PDB file of C-alpha atoms and ligand atoms in Angstrom:
ATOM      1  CA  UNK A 901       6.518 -14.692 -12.425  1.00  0.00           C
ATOM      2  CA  UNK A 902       4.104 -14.296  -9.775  1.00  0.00           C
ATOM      3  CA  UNK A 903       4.339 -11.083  -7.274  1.00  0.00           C
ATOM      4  CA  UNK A 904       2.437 -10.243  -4.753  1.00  0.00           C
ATOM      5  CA  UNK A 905       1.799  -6.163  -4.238  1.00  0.00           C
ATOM      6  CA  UNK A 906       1.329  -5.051  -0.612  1.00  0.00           C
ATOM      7  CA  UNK A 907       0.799  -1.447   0.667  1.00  0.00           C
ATOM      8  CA  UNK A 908      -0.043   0.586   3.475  1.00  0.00           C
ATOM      9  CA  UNK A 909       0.819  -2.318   6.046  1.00  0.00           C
ATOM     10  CA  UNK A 910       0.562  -0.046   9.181  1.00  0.00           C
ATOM     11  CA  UNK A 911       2.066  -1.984  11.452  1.00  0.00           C
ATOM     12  CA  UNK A 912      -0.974  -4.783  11.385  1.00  0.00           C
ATOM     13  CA  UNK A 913       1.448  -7.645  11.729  1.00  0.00           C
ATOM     14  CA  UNK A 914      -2.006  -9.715  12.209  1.00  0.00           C
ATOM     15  CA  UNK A 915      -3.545  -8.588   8.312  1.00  0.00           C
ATOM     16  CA  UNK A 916      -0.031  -9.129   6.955  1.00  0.00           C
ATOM     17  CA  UNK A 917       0.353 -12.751   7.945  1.00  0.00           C
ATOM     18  CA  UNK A 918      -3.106 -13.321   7.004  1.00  0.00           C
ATOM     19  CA  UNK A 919      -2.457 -12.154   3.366  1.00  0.00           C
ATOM     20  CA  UNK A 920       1.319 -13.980   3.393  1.00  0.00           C
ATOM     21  CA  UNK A 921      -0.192 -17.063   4.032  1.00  0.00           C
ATOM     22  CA  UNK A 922      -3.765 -16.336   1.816  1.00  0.00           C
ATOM     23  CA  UNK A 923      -1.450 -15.538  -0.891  1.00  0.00           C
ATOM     24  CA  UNK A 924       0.421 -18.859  -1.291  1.00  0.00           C
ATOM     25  CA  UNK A 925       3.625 -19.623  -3.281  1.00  0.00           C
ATOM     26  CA  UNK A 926       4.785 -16.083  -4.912  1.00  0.00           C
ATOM     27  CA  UNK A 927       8.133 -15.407  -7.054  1.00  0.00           C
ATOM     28  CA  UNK A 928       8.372 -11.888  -5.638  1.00  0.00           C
ATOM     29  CA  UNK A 929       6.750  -9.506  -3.364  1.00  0.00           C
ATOM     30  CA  UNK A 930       6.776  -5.809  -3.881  1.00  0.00           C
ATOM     31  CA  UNK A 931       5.912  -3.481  -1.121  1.00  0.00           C
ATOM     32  CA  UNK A 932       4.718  -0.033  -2.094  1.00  0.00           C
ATOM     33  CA  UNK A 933       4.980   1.850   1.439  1.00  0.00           C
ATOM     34  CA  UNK A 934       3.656   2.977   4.737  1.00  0.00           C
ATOM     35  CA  UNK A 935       4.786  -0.277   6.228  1.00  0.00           C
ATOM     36  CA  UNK A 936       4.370   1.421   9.543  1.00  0.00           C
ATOM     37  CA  UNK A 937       2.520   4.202  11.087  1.00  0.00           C
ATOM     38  CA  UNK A 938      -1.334   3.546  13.089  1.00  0.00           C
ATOM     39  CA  UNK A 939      -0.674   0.467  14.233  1.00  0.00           C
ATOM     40  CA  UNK A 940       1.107  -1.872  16.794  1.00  0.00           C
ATOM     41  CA  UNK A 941       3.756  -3.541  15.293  1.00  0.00           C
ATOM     42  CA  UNK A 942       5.904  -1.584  13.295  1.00  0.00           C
ATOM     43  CA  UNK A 943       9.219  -3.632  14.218  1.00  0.00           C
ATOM     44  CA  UNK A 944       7.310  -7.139  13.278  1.00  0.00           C
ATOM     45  CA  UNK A 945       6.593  -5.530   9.855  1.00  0.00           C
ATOM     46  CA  UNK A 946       9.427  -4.268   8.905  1.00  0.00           C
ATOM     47  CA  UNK A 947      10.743  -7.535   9.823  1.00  0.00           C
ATOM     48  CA  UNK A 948       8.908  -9.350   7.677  1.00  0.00           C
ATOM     49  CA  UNK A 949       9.394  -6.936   4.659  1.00  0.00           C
ATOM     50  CA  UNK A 950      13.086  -7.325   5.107  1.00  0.00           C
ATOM     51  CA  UNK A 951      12.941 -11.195   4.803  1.00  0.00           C
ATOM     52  CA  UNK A 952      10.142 -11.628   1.951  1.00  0.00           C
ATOM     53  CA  UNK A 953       9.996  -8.202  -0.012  1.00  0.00           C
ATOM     54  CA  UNK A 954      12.099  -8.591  -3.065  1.00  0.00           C
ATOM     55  CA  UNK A 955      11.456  -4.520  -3.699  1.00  0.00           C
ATOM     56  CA  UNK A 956       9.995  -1.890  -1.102  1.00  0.00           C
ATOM     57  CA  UNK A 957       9.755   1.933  -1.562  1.00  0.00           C
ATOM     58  CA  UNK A 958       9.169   4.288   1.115  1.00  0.00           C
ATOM     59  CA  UNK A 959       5.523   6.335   2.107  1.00  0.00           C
ATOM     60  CA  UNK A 960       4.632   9.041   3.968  1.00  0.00           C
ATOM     61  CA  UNK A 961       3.937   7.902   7.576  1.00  0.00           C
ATOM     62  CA  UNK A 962       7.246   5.843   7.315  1.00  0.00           C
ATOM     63  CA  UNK A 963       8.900   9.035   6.670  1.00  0.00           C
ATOM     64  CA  UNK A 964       7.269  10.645   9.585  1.00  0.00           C
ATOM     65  CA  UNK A 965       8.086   7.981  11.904  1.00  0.00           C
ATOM     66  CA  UNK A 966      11.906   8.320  10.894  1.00  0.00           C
ATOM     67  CA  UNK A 967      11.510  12.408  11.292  1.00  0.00           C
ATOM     68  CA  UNK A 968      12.468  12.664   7.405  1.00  0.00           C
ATOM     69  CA  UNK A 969       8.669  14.922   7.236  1.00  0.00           C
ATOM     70  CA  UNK A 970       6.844  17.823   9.941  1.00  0.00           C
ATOM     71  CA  UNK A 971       4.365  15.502  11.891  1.00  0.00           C
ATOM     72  CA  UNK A 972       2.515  18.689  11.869  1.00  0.00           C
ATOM     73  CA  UNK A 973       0.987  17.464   8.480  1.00  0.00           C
ATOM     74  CA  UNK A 974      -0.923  15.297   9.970  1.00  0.00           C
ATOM     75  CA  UNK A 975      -3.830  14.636  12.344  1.00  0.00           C
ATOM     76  CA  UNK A 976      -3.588  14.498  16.267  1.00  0.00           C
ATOM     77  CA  UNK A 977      -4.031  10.508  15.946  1.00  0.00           C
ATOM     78  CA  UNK A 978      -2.165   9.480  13.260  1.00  0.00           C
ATOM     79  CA  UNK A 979       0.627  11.813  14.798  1.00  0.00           C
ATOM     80  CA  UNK A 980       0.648  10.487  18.488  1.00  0.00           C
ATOM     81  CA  UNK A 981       0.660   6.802  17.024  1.00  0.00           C
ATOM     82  CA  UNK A 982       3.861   7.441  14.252  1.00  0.00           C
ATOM     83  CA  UNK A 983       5.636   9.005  17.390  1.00  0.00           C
ATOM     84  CA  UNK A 984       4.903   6.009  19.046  1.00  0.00           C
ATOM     85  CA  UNK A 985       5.627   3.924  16.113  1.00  0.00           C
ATOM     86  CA  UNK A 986       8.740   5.911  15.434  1.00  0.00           C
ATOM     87  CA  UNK A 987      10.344   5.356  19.355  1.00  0.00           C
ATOM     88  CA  UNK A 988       9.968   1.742  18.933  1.00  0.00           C
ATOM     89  CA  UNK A 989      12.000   1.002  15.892  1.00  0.00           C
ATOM     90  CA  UNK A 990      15.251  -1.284  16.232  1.00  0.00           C
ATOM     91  CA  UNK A 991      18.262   0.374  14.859  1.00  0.00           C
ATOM     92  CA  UNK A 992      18.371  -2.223  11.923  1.00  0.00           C
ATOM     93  CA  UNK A 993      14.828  -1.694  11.147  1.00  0.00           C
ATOM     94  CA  UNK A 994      15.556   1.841  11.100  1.00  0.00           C
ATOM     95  CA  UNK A 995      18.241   1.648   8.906  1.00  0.00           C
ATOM     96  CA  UNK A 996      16.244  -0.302   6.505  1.00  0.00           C
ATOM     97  CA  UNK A 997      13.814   1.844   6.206  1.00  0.00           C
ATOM     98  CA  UNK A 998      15.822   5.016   5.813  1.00  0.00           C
ATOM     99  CA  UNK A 999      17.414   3.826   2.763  1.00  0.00           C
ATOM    100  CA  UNK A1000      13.913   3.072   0.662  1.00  0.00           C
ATOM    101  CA  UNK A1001      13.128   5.416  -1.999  1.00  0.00           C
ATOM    102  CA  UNK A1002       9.813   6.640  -2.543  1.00  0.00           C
ATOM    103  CA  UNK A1003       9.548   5.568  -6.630  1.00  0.00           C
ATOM    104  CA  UNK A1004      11.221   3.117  -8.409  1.00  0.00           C
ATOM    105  CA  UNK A1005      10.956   1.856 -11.948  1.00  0.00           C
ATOM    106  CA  UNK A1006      11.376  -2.553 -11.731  1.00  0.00           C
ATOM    107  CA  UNK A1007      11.996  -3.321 -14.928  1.00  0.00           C
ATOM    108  CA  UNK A1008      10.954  -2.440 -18.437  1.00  0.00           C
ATOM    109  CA  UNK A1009       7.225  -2.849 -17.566  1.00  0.00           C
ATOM    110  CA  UNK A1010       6.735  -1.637 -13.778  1.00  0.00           C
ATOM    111  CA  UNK A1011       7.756   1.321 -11.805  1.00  0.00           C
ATOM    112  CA  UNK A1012       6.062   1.392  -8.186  1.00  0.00           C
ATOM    113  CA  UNK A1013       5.473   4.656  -6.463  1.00  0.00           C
ATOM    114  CA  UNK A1014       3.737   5.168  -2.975  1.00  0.00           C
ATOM    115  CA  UNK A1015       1.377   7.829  -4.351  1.00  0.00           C
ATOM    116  CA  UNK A1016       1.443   9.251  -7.254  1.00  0.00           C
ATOM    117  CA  UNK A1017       4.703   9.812  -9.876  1.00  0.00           C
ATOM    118  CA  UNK A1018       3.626  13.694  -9.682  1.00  0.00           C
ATOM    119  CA  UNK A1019       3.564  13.848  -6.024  1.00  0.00           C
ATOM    120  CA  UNK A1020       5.565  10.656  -4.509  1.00  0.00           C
ATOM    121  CA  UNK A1021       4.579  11.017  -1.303  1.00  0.00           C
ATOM    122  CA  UNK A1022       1.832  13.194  -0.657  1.00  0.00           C
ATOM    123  CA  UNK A1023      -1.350  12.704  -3.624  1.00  0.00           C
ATOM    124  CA  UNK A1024      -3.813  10.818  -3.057  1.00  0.00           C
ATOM    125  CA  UNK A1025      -4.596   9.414  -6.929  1.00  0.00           C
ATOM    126  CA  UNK A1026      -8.562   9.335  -6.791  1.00  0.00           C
ATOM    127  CA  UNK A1027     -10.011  10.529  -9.857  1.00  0.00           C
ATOM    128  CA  UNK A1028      -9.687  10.054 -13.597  1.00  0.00           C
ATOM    129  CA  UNK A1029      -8.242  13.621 -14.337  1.00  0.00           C
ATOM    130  CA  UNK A1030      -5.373  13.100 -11.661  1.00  0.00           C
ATOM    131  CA  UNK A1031      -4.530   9.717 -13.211  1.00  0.00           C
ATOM    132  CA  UNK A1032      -4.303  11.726 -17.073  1.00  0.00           C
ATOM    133  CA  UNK A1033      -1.869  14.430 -15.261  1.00  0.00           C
ATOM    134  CA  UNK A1034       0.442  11.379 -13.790  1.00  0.00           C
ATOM    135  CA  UNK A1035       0.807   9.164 -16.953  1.00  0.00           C
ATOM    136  CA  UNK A1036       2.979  11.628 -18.623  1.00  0.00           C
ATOM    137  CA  UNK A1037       5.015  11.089 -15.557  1.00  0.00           C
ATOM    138  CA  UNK A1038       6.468   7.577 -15.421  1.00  0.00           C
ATOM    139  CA  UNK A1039       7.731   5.060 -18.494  1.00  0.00           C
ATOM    140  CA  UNK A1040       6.497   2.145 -18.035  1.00  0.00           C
ATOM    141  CA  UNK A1041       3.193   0.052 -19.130  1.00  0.00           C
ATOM    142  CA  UNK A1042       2.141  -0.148 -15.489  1.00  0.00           C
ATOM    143  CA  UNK A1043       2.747   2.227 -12.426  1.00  0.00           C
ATOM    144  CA  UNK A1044       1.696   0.419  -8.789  1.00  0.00           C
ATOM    145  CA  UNK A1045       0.510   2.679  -6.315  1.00  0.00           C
ATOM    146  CA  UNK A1046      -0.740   3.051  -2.795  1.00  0.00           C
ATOM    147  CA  UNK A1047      -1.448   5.278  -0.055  1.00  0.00           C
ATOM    148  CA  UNK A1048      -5.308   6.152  -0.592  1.00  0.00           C
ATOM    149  CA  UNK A1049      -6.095   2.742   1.339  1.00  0.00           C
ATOM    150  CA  UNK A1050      -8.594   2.459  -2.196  1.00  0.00           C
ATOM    151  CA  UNK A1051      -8.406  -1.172  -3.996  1.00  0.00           C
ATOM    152  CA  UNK A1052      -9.082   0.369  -7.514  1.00  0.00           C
ATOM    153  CA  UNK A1053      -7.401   1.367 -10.814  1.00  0.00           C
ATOM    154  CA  UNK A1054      -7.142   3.583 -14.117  1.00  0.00           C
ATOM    155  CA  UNK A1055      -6.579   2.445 -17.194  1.00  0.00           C
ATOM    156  CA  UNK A1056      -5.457   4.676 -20.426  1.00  0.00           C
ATOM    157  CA  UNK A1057      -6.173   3.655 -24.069  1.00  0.00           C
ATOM    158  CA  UNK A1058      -4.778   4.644 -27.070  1.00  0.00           C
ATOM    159  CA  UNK A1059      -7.526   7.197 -27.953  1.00  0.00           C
ATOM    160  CA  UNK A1060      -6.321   9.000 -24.484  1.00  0.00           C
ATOM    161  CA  UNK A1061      -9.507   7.631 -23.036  1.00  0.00           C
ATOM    162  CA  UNK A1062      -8.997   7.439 -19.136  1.00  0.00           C
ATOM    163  CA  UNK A1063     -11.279   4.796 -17.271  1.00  0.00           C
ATOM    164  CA  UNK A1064     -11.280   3.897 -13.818  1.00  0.00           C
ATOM    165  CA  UNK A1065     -12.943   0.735 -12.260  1.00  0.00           C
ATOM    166  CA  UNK A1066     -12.972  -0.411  -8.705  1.00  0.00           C
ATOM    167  CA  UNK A1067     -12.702  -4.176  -8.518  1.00  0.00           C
ATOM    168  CA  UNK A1068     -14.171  -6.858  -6.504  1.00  0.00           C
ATOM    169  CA  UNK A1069     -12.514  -9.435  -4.409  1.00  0.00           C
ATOM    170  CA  UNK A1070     -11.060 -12.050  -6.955  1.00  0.00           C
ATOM    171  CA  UNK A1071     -11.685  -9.863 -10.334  1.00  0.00           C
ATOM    172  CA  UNK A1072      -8.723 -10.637 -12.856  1.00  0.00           C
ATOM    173  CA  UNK A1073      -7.062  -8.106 -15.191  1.00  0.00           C
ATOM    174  CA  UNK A1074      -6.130  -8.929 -18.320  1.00  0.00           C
ATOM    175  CA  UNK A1075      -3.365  -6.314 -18.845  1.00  0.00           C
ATOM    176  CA  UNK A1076      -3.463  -5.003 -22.972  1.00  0.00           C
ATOM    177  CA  UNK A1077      -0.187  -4.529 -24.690  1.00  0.00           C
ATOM    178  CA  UNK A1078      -1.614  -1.265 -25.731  1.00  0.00           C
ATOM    179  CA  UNK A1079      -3.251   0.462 -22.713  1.00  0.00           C
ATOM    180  CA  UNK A1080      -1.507   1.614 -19.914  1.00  0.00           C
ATOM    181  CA  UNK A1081      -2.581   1.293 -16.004  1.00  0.00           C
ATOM    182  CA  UNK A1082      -2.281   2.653 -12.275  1.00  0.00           C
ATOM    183  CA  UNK A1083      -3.105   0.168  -9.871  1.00  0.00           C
ATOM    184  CA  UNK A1084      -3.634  -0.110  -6.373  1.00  0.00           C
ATOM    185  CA  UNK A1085      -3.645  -3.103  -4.129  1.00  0.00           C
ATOM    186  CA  UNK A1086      -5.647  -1.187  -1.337  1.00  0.00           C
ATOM    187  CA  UNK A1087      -4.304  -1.280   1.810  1.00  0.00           C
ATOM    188  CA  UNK A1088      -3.227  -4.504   3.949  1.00  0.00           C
ATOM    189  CA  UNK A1089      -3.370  -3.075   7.626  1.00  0.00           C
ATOM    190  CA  UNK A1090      -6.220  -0.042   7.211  1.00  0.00           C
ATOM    191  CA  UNK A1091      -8.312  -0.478   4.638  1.00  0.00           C
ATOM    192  CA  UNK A1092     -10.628   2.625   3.549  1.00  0.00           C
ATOM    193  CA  UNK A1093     -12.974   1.433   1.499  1.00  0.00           C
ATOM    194  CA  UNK A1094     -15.915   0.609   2.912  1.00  0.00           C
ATOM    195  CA  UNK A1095     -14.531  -3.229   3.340  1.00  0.00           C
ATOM    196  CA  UNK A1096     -12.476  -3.976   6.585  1.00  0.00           C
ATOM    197  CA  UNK A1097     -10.849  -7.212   4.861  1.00  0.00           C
ATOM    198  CA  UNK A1098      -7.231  -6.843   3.828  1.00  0.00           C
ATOM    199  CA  UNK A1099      -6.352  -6.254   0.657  1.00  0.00           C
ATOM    200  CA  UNK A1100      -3.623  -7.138  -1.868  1.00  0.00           C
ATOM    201  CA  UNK A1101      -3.125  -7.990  -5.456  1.00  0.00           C
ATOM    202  CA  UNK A1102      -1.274 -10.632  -7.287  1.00  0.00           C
ATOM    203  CA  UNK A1103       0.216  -9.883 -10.698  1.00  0.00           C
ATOM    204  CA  UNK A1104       1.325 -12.663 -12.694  1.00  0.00           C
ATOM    205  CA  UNK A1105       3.424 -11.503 -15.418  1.00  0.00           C
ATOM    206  CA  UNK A1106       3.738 -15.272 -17.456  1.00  0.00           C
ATOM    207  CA  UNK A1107      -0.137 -14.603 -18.445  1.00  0.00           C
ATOM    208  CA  UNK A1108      -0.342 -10.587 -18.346  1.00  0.00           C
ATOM    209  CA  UNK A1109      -3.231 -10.605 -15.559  1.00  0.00           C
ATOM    210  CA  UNK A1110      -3.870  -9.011 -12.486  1.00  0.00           C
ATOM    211  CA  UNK A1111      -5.777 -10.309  -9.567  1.00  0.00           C
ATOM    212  CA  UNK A1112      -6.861  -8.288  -6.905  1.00  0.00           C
ATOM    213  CA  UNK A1113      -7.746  -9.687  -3.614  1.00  0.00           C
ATOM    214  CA  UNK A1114      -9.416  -9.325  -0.056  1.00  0.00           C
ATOM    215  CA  UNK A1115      -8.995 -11.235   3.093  1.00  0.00           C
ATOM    216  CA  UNK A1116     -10.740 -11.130   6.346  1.00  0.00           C
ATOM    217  CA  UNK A1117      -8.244 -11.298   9.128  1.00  0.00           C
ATOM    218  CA  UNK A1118      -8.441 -11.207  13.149  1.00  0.00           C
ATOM    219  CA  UNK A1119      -9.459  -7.459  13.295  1.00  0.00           C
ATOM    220  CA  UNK A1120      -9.841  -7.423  17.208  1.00  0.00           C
ATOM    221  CA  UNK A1121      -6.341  -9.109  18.023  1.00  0.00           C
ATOM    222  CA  UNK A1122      -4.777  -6.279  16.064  1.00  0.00           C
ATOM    223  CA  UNK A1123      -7.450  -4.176  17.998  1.00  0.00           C
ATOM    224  CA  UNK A1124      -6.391  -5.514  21.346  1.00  0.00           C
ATOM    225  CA  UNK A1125      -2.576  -5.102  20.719  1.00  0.00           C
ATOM    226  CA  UNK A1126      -3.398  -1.134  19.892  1.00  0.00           C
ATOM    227  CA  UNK A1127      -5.416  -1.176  23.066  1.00  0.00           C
ATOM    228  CA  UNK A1128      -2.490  -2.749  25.237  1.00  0.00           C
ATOM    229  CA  UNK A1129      -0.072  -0.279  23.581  1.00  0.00           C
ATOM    230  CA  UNK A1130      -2.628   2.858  24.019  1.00  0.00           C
ATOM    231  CA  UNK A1131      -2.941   3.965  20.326  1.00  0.00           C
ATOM    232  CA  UNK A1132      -6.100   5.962  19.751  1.00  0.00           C
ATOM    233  CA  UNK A1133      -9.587   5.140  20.113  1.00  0.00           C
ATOM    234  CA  UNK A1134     -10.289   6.161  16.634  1.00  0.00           C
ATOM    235  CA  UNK A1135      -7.794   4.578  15.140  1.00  0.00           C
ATOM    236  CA  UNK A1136      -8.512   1.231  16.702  1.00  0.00           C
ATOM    237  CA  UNK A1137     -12.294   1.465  15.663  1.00  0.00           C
ATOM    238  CA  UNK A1138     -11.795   2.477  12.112  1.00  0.00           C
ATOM    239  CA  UNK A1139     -10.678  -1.119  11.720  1.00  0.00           C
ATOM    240  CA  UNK A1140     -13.859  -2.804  11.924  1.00  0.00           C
ATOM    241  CA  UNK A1141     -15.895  -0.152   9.181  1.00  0.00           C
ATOM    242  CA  UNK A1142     -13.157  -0.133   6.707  1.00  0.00           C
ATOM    243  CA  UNK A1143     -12.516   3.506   6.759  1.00  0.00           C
TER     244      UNK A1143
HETATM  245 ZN1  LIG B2415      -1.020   4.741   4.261  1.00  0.00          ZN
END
C-alpha cells in the first residue's frame, strides 16, 4: 500500500494541491493535524481532507479554531488568524473536524499522533531524549507525528540506542523489523525548517520504506490570498524563509 502522510496544512490550499498532485497515485492518505490555523483557506482544506484523507487526527490550532483550547496559549498572530480561521468554517467542516481525535493507532504497525503520544497536542518532539520518554508510550513499530513543522525522525534499536537523522528531499527509509521509529513529514502549508518547499512523506508498506519529500509550490499566491484576507504580516513573510 502506498500512503501519503500530510501535516500541519494551515490552510495553504495552494502547498496542498501542489503536494496532491506531486504525490501521484496513493492507496491512502493520512493526515496528522493542524489542517487549519495561519492561513487562508481553512474551508478549502478541510474540504479536501474530507474527500481524499482515508485517516485524520486532530492538532492544536484546529482545536483552537473550534474553541476546544484558551487562544491565550498562543501568540498575538497565530491567535488573530485561528479566530479568523475559526469564523469562517462551514457547519459541515466544523463538524468534521470536531469529531477527529488527536492519536490513533491504524493498524498493527502505525499509530499517528499530532505531537507526541506523551503530550498529544502540545510537545514539540525535537530531541533524542524526548523521543526515549515517548516510545514507552505507543504500541506500534512506527508512531507518525507532526506539529514541529521539522521533516526529521528518531529511530530506536534494540540496544535502546536512540538516533535521530534529518532527511533530505527524496531520502528513502528502509524501515527494520527490529527498530522502532517517530517520523515526521514536516509541514505542508508552513514549513520551519530552514526550506520554504512543502513537505510530505510517502510510506509504502509492500517494500517497508519511507520516502520523504519536498515540493516548491506558489508561495506568493498563498501570500496574496493572506494579504486579501488581512492575516498578519509575519505570518505571510515566514513563508518565503521556511521558518
Ligand atoms: Zn502546526
Amino acid at each position: 500500500m502506498r500512503i501519503v502522510v500530510v501535516s500541519d496544512i494551515h490552510s495553504n490550499i495552494t502547498a496542498l494541491e501542489t503536494v496532491l498532485a506531486a504525490a501521484g497515485r496513493y492507496d491512502a492518505l493520512w493526515c496528522l493535524g493542524d489542517t487549519i490555523g495561519y492561513g487562508p483557506a481553512p474551508n478549502q482544506c478541510i474540504a479536501a481532507m474530507m474527500q481524499h484523507a482515508n485517516v485524520a487526527i486532530s492538532g492544536n490550532h484546529d482545536l483552537a479554531c473550534l474553541g476546544k483550547i484558551d487562544l491565550n496559549d498562543f501568540n498575538p498572530d497565530a491567535r488573530k488568524a485561528n479566530i479568523w480561521n475559526g469564523k469562517q468554517l462551514t457547519a459541515a467542516h466544523r463538524a468534521w473536524l470536531e469529531e477527529l481525535p488527536p492519536l490513533q493507532q491504524i493498524d498493527h504497525q502505525f499509530t499517528i499522533v499530532h505531537a507526541s503520544p506523551r503530550e498529544p497536542v502540545w510537545e514539540y518532539l525535537l530531541t533524542p531524549t524526548q523521543a526515549l520518554a515517548n516510545f514507552p508510550l505507543f504500541h506500534t513499530q512506527v508512531c507518525l507525528i507532526g506539529h514541529s513543522h521539522v521533516q526529521m525522525g528518531f529511530c530506536l534499536s534494540p540496544d535502546g540506542r536512540c538516533e535521530r537523522f534529518i532527511p533530505n528531499h527524496g531520502d528513502v527509509l528502509r524501515l527494520r523489523d527490529a527498530d522502532r521509529y517517530f517520523l515526521n513529514p514536516g509541514s505542508v502549508g508552513q514549513p520551519r525548517d530552514q526550506d520554504p518547499r512543502a513537505a510530505y512523506m510517502i510510506v509504502d508498506t509492500l517494500v517497508g520504506t519511507v520516502c520523504f519529500q519536498r515540493v516548491e509550490y506558489d508561495i506568493a499566491q498563498t501570500q496574496h490570498q493572506m494579504h486579501l484576507v488581512d492575516l498578519p504580516t509575519a505570518l505571510i513573510r515566514r513563508l518565503d524563509l521556511g521558518m
